[in-house]
Coordinates of C-alpha atoms and ligand atoms in Angstrom, one line a residue:
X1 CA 15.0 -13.4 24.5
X2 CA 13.2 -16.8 25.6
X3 CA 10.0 -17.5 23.6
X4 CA 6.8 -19.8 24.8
X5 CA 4.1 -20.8 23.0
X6 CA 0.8 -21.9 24.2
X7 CA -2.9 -22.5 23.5
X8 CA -5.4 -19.7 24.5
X9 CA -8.5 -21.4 24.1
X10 CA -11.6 -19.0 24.1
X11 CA -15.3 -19.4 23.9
X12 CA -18.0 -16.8 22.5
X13 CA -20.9 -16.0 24.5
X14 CA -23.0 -16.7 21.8
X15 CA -22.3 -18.6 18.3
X16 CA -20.4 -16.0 16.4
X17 CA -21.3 -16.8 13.1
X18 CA -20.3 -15.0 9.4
X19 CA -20.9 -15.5 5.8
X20 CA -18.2 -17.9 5.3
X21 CA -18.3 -19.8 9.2
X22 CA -19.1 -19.9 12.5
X23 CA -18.1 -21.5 16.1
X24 CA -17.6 -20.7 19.5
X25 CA -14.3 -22.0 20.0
X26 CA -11.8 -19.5 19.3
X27 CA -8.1 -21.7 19.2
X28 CA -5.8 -18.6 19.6
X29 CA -2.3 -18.9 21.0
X30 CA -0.3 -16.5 23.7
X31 CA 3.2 -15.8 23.1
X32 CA 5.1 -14.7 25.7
X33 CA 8.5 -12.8 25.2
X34 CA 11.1 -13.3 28.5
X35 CA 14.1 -10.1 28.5
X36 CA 15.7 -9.1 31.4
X37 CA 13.8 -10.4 34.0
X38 CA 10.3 -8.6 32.5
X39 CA 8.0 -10.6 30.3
X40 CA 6.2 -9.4 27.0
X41 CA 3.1 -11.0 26.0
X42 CA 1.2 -11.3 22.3
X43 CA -1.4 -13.1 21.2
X44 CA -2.2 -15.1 17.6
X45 CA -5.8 -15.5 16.5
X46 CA -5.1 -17.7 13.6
X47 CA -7.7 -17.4 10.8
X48 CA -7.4 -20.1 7.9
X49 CA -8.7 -17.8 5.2
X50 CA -5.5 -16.6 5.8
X51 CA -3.6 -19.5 5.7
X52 CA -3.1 -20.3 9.8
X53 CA -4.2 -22.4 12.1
X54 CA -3.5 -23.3 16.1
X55 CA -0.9 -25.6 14.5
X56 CA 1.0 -23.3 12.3
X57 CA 1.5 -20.4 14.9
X58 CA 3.9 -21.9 17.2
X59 CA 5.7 -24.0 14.3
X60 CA 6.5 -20.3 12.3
X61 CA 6.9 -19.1 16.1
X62 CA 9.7 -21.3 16.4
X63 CA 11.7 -20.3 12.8
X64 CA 10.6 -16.9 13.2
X65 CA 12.7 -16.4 16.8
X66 CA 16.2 -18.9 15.6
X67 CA 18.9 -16.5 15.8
X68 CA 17.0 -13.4 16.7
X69 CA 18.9 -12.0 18.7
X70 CA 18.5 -10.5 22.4
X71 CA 17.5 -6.9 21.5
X72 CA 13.6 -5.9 21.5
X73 CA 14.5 -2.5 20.9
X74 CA 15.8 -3.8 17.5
X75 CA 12.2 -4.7 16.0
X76 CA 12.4 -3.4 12.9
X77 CA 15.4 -5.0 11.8
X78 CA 13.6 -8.1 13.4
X79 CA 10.4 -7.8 11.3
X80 CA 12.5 -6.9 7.8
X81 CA 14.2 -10.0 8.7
X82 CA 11.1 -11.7 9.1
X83 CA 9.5 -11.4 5.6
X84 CA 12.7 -12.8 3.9
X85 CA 12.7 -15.8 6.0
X86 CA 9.2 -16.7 5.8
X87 CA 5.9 -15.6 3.6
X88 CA 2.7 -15.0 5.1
X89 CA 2.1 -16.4 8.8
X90 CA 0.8 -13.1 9.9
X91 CA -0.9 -13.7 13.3
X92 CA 2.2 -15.8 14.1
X93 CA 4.5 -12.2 13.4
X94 CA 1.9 -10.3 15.7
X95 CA 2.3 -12.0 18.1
X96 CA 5.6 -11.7 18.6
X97 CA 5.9 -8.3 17.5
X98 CA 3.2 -7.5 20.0
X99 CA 5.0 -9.0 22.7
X100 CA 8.7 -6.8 21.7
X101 CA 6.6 -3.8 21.9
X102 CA 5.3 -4.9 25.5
X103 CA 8.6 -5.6 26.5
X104 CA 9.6 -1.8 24.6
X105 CA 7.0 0.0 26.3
X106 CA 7.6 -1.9 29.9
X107 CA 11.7 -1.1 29.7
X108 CA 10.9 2.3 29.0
X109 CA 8.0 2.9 31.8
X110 CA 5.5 4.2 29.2
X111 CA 2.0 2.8 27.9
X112 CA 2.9 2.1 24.0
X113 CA 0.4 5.3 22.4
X114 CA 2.4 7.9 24.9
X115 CA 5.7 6.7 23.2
X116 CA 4.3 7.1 19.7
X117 CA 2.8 10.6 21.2
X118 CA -0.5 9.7 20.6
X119 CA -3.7 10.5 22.6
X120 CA -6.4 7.5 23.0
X121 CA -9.1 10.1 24.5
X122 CA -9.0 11.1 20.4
X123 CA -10.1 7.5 19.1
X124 CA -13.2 7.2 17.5
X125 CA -15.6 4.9 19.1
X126 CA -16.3 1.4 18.8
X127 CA -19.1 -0.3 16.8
X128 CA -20.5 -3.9 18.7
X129 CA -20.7 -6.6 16.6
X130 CA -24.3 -8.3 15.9
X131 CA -23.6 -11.8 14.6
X132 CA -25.8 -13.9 11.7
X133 CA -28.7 -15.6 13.7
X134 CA -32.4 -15.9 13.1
X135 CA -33.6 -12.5 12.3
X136 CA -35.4 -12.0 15.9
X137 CA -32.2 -13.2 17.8
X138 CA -30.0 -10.6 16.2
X139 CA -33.2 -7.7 16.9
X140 CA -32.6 -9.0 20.5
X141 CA -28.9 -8.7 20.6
X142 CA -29.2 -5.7 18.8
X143 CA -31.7 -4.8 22.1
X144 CA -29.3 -6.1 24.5
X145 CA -26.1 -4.2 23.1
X146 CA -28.2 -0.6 24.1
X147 CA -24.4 0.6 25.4
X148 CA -22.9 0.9 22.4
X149 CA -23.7 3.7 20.0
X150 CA -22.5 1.9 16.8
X151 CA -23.4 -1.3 15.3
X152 CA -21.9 -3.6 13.1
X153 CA -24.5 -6.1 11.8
X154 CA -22.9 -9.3 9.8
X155 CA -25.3 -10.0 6.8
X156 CA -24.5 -12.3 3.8
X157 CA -27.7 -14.0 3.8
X158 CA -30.9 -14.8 1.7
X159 CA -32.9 -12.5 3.9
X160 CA -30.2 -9.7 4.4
X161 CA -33.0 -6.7 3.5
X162 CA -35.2 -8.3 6.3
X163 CA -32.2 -8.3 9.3
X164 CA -31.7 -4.7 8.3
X165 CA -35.3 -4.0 8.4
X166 CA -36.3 -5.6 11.8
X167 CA -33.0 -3.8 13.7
X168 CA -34.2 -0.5 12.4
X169 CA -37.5 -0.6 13.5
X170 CA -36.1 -0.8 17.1
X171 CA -33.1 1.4 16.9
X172 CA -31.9 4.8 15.5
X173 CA -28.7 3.8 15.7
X174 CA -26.0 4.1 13.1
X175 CA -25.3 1.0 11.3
X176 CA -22.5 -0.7 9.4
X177 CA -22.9 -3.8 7.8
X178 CA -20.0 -6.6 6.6
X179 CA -21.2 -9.2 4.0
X180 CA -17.4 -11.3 4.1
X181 CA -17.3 -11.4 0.4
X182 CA -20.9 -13.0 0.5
X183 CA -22.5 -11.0 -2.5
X184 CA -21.9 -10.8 -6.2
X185 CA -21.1 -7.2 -7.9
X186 CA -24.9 -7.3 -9.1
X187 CA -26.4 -9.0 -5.8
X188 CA -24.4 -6.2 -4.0
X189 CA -26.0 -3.4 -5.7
X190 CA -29.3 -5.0 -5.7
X191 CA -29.2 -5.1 -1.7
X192 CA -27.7 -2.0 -1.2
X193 CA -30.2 -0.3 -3.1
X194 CA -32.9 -2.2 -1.4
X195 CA -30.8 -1.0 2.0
X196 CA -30.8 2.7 1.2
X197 CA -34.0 3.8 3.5
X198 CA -31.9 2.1 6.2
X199 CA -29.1 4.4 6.5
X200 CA -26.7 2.7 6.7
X201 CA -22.9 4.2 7.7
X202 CA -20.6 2.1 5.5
X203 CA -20.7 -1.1 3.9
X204 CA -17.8 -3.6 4.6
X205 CA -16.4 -6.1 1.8
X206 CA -19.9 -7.2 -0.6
X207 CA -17.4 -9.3 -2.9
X208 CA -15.1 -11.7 -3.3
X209 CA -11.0 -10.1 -2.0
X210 CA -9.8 -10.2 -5.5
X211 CA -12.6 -8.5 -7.4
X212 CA -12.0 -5.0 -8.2
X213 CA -13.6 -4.7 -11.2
X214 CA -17.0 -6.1 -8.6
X215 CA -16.2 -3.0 -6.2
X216 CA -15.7 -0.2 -9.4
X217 CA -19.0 -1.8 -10.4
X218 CA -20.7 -1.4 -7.0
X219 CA -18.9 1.7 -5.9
X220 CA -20.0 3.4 -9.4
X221 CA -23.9 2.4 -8.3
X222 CA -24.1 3.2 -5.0
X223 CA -23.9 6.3 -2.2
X224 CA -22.8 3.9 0.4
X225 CA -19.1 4.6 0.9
X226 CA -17.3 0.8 0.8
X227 CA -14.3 -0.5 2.9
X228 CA -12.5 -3.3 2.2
X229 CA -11.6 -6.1 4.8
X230 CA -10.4 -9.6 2.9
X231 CA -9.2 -7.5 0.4
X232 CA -6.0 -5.5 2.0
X233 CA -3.6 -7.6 4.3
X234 CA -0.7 -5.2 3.9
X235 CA 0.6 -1.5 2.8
X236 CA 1.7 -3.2 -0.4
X237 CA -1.7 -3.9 -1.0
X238 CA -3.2 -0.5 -0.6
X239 CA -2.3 1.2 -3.8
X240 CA -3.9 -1.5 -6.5
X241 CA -7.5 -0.1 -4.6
X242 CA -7.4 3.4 -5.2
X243 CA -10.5 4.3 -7.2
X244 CA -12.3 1.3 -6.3
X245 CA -12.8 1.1 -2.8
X246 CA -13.6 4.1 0.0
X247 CA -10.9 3.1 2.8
X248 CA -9.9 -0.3 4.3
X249 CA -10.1 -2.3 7.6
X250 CA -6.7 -2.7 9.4
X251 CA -6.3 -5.7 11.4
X252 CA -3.0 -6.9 13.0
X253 CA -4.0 -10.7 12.6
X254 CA -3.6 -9.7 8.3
X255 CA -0.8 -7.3 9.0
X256 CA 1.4 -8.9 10.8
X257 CA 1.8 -6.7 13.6
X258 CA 1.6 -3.1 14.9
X259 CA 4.6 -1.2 12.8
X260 CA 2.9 -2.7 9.0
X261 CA -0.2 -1.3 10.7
X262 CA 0.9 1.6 11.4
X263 CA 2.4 1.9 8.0
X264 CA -0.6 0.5 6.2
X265 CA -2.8 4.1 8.0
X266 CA -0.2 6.6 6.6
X267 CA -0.3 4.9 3.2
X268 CA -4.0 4.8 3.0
X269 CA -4.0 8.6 4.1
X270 CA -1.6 9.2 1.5
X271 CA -4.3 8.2 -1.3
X272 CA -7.0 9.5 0.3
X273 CA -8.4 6.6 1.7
X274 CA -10.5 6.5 5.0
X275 CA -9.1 4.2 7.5
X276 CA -10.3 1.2 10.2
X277 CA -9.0 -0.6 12.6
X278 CA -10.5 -4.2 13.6
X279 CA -10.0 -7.5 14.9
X280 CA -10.9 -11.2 15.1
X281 CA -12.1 -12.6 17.6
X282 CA -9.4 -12.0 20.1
X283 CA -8.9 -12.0 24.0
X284 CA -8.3 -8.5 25.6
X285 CA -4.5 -8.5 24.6
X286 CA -4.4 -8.7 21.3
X287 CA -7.4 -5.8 21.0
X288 CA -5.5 -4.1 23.5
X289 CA -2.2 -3.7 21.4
X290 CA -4.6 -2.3 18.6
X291 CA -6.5 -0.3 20.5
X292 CA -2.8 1.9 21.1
X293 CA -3.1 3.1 17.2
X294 CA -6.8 3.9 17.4
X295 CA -6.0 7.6 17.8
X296 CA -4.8 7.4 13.9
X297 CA -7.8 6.1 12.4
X298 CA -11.7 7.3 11.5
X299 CA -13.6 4.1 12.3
X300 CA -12.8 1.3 15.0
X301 CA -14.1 -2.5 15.7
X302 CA -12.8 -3.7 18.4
X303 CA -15.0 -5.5 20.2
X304 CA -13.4 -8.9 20.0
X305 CA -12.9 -9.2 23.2
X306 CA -16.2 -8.9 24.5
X307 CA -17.9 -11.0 22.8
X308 CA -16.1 -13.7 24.6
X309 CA -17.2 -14.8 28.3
X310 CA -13.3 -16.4 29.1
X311 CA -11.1 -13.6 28.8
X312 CA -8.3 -13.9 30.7
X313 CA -6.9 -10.8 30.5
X314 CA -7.4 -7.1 31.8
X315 CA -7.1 -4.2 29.5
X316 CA -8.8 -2.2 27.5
X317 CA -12.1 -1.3 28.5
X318 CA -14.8 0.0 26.2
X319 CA -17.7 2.2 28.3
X320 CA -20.6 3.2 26.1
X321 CA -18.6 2.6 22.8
X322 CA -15.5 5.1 23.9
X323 CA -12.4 3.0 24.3
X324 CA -10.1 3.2 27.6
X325 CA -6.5 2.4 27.6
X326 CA -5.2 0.8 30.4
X327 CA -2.2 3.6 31.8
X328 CA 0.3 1.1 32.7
X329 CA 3.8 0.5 30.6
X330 CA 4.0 -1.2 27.3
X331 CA 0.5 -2.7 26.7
X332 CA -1.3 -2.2 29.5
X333 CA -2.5 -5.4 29.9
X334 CA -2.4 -8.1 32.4
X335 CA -3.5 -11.5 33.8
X336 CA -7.2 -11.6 35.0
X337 CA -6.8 -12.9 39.2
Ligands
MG401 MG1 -14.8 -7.6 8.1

């Protein structure tokens, strides 16, 4: 199997901007996979929180694919093989691992959720993403985005109450909010309490990844159920956050790919723990290869892709906040003419 590596530079439409960050240059990376005379693509959205950048990718790219072999249909011996010979690098592994299940699904004729005997028409819908801005630009966005039935508004700010406040007064609409580990335990329950006439559906990590005893503190205090993003990369990490945390946010950029994904929802189910599936900000492939598990999980946010205005690829499509998978082999997705 011949690798290449190269830069998949995309733009947001507007400044997508976080707690922690912001930009509009997304420096992701396509990895594509040639077997056999087909060709299986994945793409990396490196996040440095997690300890990647555009550099690392095609570096742990390169030790990742010496000596591994000429056999996509071997995977999992290929991902085990993986975490002994290097720790960490998880949008590097998706990536690849994206593009053997391409290549899979493509050999085989079949569009990746039929061969896992899964039905996408079952997926939950989308939320849309409303990124921090002044309060009256995000009320406008939130105006703009009428299509989509759920909303995800980014807060983490010193008027968080007042974002909240200004997008309900023009929409009935439910919402979810996702402070990135902006908020103290005792700011958290503060603001949620200050939140509660809002309504809100589910809030996403208020504190810092490591602090549990922050999210006993806040879960103990408030009616709003909590899911965890920074907190959970992998399955391994699931168990430590039984009884302090409601469910968790999958994403395969922390997972390293679509099998740990998939193995991170049945070990969440097996605690009891609710279960969603995000992204970063991605192009149309990498949301596309997530989008083929979505039938597993209770809340999805995957609107990565369009909230960029260069994607180059065709694949999913989300109408009115209901997800539609491409029905062509492997993932479905392809080059934008
Ligand atoms: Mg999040």
């Amino acid at each position: 199997m011949r690798v290449t590596t190269r830069a998949l530079n995309l733009h947001t439409r507007h400044p997508f901007v976080i707690s922690r960050a912001g930009s509009r240059a997304f420096h992701n990376l396509l990895v594509e996979v040639e077997w056999d005379g087909l060709v299986g693509r994945g793409e990396a959205a490196p996040e440095s929180f997690y300890g990647e950048t555009a550099a690392t990718v095609p570096v742990a790219v390169g030790v990742l694919t010496e000596e591994w072999g000429d056999d996509p249909f071997a995977v999992e011996g290929i991902t085990v093989g993986w975490e002994k010979r290097l720790k960490g690098h998880p949008a590097a592994k998706a990536a690849l691992e994206m593009a053997l299940h391409d290549l899979v699904g493509q050999r085989v004729g079949l569009p990746l959720y039929r061969f896992w005997g899964l039905n996408p028409a079952s997926a939950p819908m989308t939320s849309f993403t409303i990124g921090i801005d002044e309060t009256a630009r995000m009320v406008e966005k939130v105006q703009e985005a009428a299509d989509f039935p759920l909303l995800k508004v980014k807060l983490g700010t010193d008027r968080d109450e007042e974002i909240i406040r200004s997008i309900r007064e023009v929409t009935d609409r439910p919402i979810r909010v996702d402070a990135n580990t902006a908020w103290t335990p005792k700011e958290a329950v503060e603001k949620l309490h200050a939140l509660e006439p809002y309504a809100l559906e589910l809030v996403e990590q208020p504190v810092a990844a490591g602090d549990l005893e922050g999210l006993r503190y806040i879960r103990d205090r408030v009616k709003v159920p909590i899911i965890v993003d920074e907190s959970v990369r992998r399955a391994e990490d699931i168990p430590r956050l039984v009884g302090y945390v409601d469910g968790i946010n999958i994403k395969l950029m922390k997972s390293g790919g679509l099998r740990e994904a998939l193995r991170m929802i049945h070990v969440a189910r097996a605690h009891g723990l609710r279960v969603m599936l995000g992204s970063m900000i991605e192009s149309s492939l990498a949301n596309t290869a997530a989008a083929h598990l979505a039938a597993l999980v209770d809340y999805v946010d995957l609107d990565g892709h369009l909230l960029i205005e260069n994607d180059p690829f065709r694949g999913l499509r989300v109408d009115r906040g209901r997800l539609v998978l491409p029905d062509r082999p492997g993932l479905g997705v392809e080059p934008r003419t």
